[in-house]
PDB file of C-alpha atoms in Angstrom:
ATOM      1  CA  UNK A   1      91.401  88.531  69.751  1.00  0.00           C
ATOM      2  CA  UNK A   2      92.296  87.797  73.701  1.00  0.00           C
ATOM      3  CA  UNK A   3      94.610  90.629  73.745  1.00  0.00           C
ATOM      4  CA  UNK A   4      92.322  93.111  72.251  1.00  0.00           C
ATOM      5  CA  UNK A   5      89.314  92.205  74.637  1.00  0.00           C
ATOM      6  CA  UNK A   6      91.851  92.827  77.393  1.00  0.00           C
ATOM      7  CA  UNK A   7      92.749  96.067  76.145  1.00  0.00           C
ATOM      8  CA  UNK A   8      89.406  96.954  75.452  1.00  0.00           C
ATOM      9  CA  UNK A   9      88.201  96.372  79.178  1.00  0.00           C
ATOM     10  CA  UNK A  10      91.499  98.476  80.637  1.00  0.00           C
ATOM     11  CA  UNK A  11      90.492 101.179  78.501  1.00  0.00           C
ATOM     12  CA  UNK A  12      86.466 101.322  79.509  1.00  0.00           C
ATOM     13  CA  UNK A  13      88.762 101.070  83.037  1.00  0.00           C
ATOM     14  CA  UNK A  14      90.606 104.542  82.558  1.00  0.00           C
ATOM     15  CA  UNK A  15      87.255 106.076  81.172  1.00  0.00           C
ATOM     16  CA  UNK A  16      85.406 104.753  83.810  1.00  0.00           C
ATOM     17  CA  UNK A  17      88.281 106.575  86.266  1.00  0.00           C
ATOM     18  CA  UNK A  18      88.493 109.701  84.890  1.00  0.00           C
ATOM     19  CA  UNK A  19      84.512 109.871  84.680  1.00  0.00           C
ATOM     20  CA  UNK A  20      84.313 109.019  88.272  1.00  0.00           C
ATOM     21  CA  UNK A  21      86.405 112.119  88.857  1.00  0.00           C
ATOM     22  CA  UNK A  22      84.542 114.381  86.562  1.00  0.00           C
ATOM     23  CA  UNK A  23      81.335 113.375  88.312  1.00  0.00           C
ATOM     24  CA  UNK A  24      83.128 114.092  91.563  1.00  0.00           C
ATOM     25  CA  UNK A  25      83.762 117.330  90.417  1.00  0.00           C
ATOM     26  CA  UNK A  26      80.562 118.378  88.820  1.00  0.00           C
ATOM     27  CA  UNK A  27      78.744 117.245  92.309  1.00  0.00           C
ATOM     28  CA  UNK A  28      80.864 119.883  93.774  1.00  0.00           C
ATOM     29  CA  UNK A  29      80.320 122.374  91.345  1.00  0.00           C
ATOM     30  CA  UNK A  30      76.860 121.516  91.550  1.00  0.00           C
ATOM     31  CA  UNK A  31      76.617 121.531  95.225  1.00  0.00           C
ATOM     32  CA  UNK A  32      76.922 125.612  94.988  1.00  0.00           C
ATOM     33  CA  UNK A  33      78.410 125.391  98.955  1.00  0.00           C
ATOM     34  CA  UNK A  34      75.536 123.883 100.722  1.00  0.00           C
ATOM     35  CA  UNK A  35      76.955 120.458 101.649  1.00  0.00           C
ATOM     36  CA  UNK A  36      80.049 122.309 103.420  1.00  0.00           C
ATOM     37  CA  UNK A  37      77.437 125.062 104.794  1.00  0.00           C
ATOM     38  CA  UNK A  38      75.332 122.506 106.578  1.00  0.00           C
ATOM     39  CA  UNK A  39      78.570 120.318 107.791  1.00  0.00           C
ATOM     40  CA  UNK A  40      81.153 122.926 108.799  1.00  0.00           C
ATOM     41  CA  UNK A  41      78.616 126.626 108.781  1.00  0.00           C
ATOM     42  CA  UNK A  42      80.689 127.771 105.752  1.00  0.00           C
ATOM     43  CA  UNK A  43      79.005 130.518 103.275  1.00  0.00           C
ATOM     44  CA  UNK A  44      79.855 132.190 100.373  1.00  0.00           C
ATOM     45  CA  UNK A  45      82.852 131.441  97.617  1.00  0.00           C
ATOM     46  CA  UNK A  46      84.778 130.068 100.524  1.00  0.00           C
ATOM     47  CA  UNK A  47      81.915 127.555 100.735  1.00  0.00           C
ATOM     48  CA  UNK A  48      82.020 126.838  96.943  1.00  0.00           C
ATOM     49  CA  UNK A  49      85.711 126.182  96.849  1.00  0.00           C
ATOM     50  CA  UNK A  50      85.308 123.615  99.707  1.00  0.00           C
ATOM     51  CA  UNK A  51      82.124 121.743  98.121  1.00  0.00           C
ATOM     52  CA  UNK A  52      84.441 121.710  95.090  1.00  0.00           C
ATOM     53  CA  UNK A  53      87.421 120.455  96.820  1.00  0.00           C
ATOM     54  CA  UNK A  54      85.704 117.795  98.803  1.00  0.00           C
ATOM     55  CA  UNK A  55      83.792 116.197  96.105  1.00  0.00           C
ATOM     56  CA  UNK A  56      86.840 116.351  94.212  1.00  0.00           C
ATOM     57  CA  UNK A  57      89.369 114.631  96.638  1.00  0.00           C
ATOM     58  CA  UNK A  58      86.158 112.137  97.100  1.00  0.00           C
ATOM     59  CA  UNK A  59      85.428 111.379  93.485  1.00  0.00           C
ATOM     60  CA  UNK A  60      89.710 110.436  92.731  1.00  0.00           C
ATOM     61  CA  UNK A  61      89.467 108.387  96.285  1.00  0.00           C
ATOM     62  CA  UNK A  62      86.011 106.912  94.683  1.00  0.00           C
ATOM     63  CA  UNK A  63      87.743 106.398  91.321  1.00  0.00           C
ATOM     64  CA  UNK A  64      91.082 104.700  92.746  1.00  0.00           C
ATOM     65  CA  UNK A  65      89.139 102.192  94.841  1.00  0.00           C
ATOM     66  CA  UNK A  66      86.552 101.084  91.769  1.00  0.00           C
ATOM     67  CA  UNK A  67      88.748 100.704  89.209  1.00  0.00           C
ATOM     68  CA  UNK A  68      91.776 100.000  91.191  1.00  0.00           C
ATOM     69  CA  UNK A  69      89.271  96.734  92.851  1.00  0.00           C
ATOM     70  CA  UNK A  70      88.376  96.148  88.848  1.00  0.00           C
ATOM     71  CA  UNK A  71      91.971  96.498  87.581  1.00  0.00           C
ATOM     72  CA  UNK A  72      93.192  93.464  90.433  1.00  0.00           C
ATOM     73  CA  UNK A  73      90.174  90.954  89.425  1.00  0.00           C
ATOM     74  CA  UNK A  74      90.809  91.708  85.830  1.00  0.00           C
ATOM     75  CA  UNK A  75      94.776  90.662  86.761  1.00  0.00           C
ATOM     76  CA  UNK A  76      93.989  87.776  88.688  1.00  0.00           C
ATOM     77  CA  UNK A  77      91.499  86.532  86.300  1.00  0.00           C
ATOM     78  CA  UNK A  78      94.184  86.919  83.810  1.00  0.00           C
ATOM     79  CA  UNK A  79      96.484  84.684  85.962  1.00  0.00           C
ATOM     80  CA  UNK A  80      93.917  81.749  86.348  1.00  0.00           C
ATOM     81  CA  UNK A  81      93.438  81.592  82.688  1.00  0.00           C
ATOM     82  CA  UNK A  82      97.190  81.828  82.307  1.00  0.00           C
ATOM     83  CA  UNK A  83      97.635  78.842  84.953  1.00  0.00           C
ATOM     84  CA  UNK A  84      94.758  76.709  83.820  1.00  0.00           C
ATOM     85  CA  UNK A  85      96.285  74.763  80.966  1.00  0.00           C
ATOM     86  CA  UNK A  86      99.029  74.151  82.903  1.00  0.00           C
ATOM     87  CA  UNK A  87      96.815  72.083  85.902  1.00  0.00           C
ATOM     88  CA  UNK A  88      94.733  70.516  83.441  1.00  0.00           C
ATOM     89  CA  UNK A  89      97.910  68.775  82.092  1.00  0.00           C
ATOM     90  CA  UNK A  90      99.254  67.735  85.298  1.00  0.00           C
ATOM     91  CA  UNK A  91      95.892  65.738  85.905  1.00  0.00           C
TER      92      UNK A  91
END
Protein backbone atom coordinates (compact mmCIF):
# COMPACT_ATOMS: atom_id res chain seq x y z
CA UNK A 1 0.00 0.00 0.00
CA UNK A 2 3.20 2.39 1.01
CA UNK A 3 4.59 2.00 -2.36
CA UNK A 4 1.51 2.82 -4.22
CA UNK A 5 0.74 6.06 -2.10
CA UNK A 6 4.29 7.02 -3.05
CA UNK A 7 3.73 6.52 -6.56
CA UNK A 8 0.56 8.07 -6.48
CA UNK A 9 1.96 11.47 -5.02
CA UNK A 10 5.09 11.44 -7.78
CA UNK A 11 2.59 11.13 -10.34
CA UNK A 12 0.03 14.15 -9.10
CA UNK A 13 4.00 15.59 -9.04
CA UNK A 14 4.61 15.25 -12.93
CA UNK A 15 0.91 16.45 -13.57
CA UNK A 16 1.26 19.13 -11.37
CA UNK A 17 4.71 20.03 -13.59
CA UNK A 18 3.56 19.77 -16.81
CA UNK A 19 0.29 21.82 -15.79
CA UNK A 20 2.44 24.49 -14.40
CA UNK A 21 3.94 24.73 -17.86
CA UNK A 22 0.74 24.63 -19.77
CA UNK A 23 -0.55 27.45 -17.59
CA UNK A 24 2.70 29.23 -18.32
CA UNK A 25 2.00 28.96 -21.74
CA UNK A 26 -1.63 29.76 -21.99
CA UNK A 27 -0.77 33.15 -19.85
CA UNK A 28 1.36 33.93 -22.76
CA UNK A 29 -0.92 33.07 -25.30
CA UNK A 30 -3.36 34.86 -23.42
CA UNK A 31 -1.34 37.87 -22.81
CA UNK A 32 -1.88 38.74 -26.78
CA UNK A 33 1.71 40.97 -26.44
CA UNK A 34 0.77 43.47 -23.88
CA UNK A 35 2.97 42.40 -20.95
CA UNK A 36 6.17 42.65 -23.37
CA UNK A 37 4.53 45.97 -24.97
CA UNK A 38 4.36 47.76 -21.66
CA UNK A 39 7.97 46.29 -20.40
CA UNK A 40 10.19 46.45 -23.49
CA UNK A 41 7.61 48.92 -26.21
CA UNK A 42 7.23 45.76 -28.36
CA UNK A 43 3.98 45.56 -30.80
CA UNK A 44 2.63 43.32 -33.07
CA UNK A 45 3.43 39.31 -33.68
CA UNK A 46 6.90 40.12 -32.54
CA UNK A 47 5.19 41.10 -29.27
CA UNK A 48 3.09 37.86 -29.19
CA UNK A 49 6.02 35.57 -29.71
CA UNK A 50 7.84 37.26 -26.74
CA UNK A 51 4.68 37.20 -24.25
CA UNK A 52 4.67 33.55 -25.37
CA UNK A 53 8.24 32.91 -24.84
CA UNK A 54 8.51 34.60 -21.52
CA UNK A 55 5.64 33.05 -19.84
CA UNK A 56 6.85 29.96 -21.18
CA UNK A 57 10.56 29.96 -19.97
CA UNK A 58 8.72 31.33 -16.58
CA UNK A 59 6.09 28.67 -16.18
CA UNK A 60 9.13 25.46 -16.70
CA UNK A 61 11.40 27.77 -14.18
CA UNK A 62 7.97 27.96 -11.98
CA UNK A 63 7.37 24.23 -12.52
CA UNK A 64 11.11 23.01 -11.72
CA UNK A 65 11.25 24.96 -8.46
CA UNK A 66 7.54 23.64 -7.09
CA UNK A 67 7.77 20.32 -7.77
CA UNK A 68 11.45 20.01 -7.74
CA UNK A 69 11.00 21.70 -3.66
CA UNK A 70 7.98 18.88 -3.43
CA UNK A 71 9.97 16.03 -5.03
CA UNK A 72 13.12 16.69 -2.12
CA UNK A 73 10.54 16.80 1.01
CA UNK A 74 8.75 13.86 -0.43
CA UNK A 75 12.58 12.12 -0.51
CA UNK A 76 13.58 13.19 2.73
CA UNK A 77 10.38 12.31 4.30
CA UNK A 78 10.92 9.01 2.76
CA UNK A 79 14.36 8.77 4.48
CA UNK A 80 13.05 9.60 8.08
CA UNK A 81 10.49 6.95 7.83
CA UNK A 82 13.16 4.67 6.42
CA UNK A 83 15.57 5.61 9.48
CA UNK A 84 12.97 5.66 12.20
CA UNK A 85 12.75 2.01 13.14
CA UNK A 86 16.16 1.84 13.17
CA UNK A 87 16.56 4.78 16.24
CA UNK A 88 13.69 3.52 17.98
CA UNK A 89 15.63 0.21 18.45
CA UNK A 90 18.78 1.68 19.50
CA UNK A 91 16.83 3.39 22.49
Amino acid sequence: MKFIIINSFRIMVYVAYIAIIVGGIALGIYQKGAFTGELIGLTGPLAQVADFAVFAFGGWVAASIICGLIVTLMDIRDDINDRLPDARRDM
